[in-house]
Amino acid sequence: APVGARLSTSRSTAAVYDVPLARGTTLYVRFGDWTVYGALAALAVSGAAVGVRAVRRPGRGRG
């Protein structure tokens, strides 16, 4: 949603507007660093699953 009036492209100018801040709380505010640790754990599990799948996949030309 627009905050203020549109500026013309034919002029060289600037405008200053008061932008409303977000309301509510974020996951980080609620849970602190546990949010980051959870995301890192999910990334590690996903990476490990892809790695295991790559190792178990039979290679071409082996054997």
Tab-separated table of C-alpha atoms in Angstrom:
chain	number	residue	atom	x	y	z
A	1	ALA	CA	0.000	0.000	0.000
A	2	PRO	CA	1.372	3.429	-0.865
A	3	VAL	CA	2.541	5.511	2.068
A	4	GLY	CA	2.444	8.945	0.460
A	5	ALA	CA	1.780	10.772	-2.753
A	6	ARG	CA	3.629	9.636	-5.853
A	7	LEU	CA	6.565	11.712	-7.056
A	8	SER	CA	6.845	12.792	-10.655
A	9	THR	CA	9.706	11.408	-12.720
A	10	SER	CA	10.103	14.747	-14.483
A	11	ARG	CA	11.477	16.462	-11.353
A	12	SER	CA	14.575	15.900	-9.279
A	13	THR	CA	13.192	15.806	-5.759
A	14	ALA	CA	12.822	13.746	-2.632
A	15	ALA	CA	10.052	13.258	-0.091
A	16	VAL	CA	10.122	12.139	3.527
A	17	TYR	CA	7.267	10.040	4.880
A	18	ASP	CA	6.530	8.517	8.261
A	19	VAL	CA	6.301	4.772	7.730
A	20	PRO	CA	4.264	2.781	10.249
A	21	LEU	CA	6.204	0.070	12.061
A	22	ALA	CA	5.143	-3.565	12.095
A	23	ARG	CA	3.037	-4.745	14.993
A	24	GLY	CA	3.139	-8.006	16.888
A	25	THR	CA	6.002	-10.247	17.833
A	26	THR	CA	8.292	-12.387	15.726
A	27	LEU	CA	9.353	-15.970	16.373
A	28	TYR	CA	12.765	-14.689	17.404
A	29	VAL	CA	11.255	-12.372	20.006
A	30	ARG	CA	9.109	-15.200	21.366
A	31	PHE	CA	11.682	-18.009	21.389
A	32	GLY	CA	15.060	-16.274	21.176
A	33	ASP	CA	18.026	-18.145	19.746
A	34	TRP	CA	16.068	-21.426	19.706
A	35	THR	CA	14.491	-20.275	16.443
A	36	VAL	CA	17.934	-20.024	14.834
A	37	TYR	CA	19.062	-23.341	16.315
A	38	GLY	CA	15.920	-25.046	15.011
A	39	ALA	CA	16.499	-23.680	11.511
A	40	LEU	CA	20.131	-24.810	11.578
A	41	ALA	CA	19.102	-28.266	12.810
A	42	ALA	CA	16.538	-28.598	10.011
A	43	LEU	CA	19.191	-27.568	7.480
A	44	ALA	CA	21.668	-30.107	8.899
A	45	VAL	CA	19.105	-32.940	8.803
A	46	SER	CA	18.179	-32.071	5.230
A	47	GLY	CA	21.833	-31.966	4.182
A	48	ALA	CA	22.544	-35.276	5.898
A	49	ALA	CA	19.580	-36.911	4.145
A	50	VAL	CA	20.787	-35.701	0.742
A	51	GLY	CA	24.319	-36.897	1.552
A	52	VAL	CA	23.165	-40.358	2.617
A	53	ARG	CA	21.038	-40.655	-0.508
A	54	ALA	CA	24.029	-39.688	-2.669
A	55	VAL	CA	26.279	-42.281	-1.012
A	56	ARG	CA	23.715	-45.073	-1.270
A	57	ARG	CA	22.933	-44.389	-4.944
A	58	PRO	CA	24.797	-46.865	-7.125
A	59	GLY	CA	27.426	-45.149	-9.223
A	60	ARG	CA	27.737	-45.508	-12.954
A	61	GLY	CA	30.600	-47.649	-14.176
A	62	ARG	CA	31.397	-49.255	-10.848
A	63	GLY	CA	31.861	-52.932	-10.390
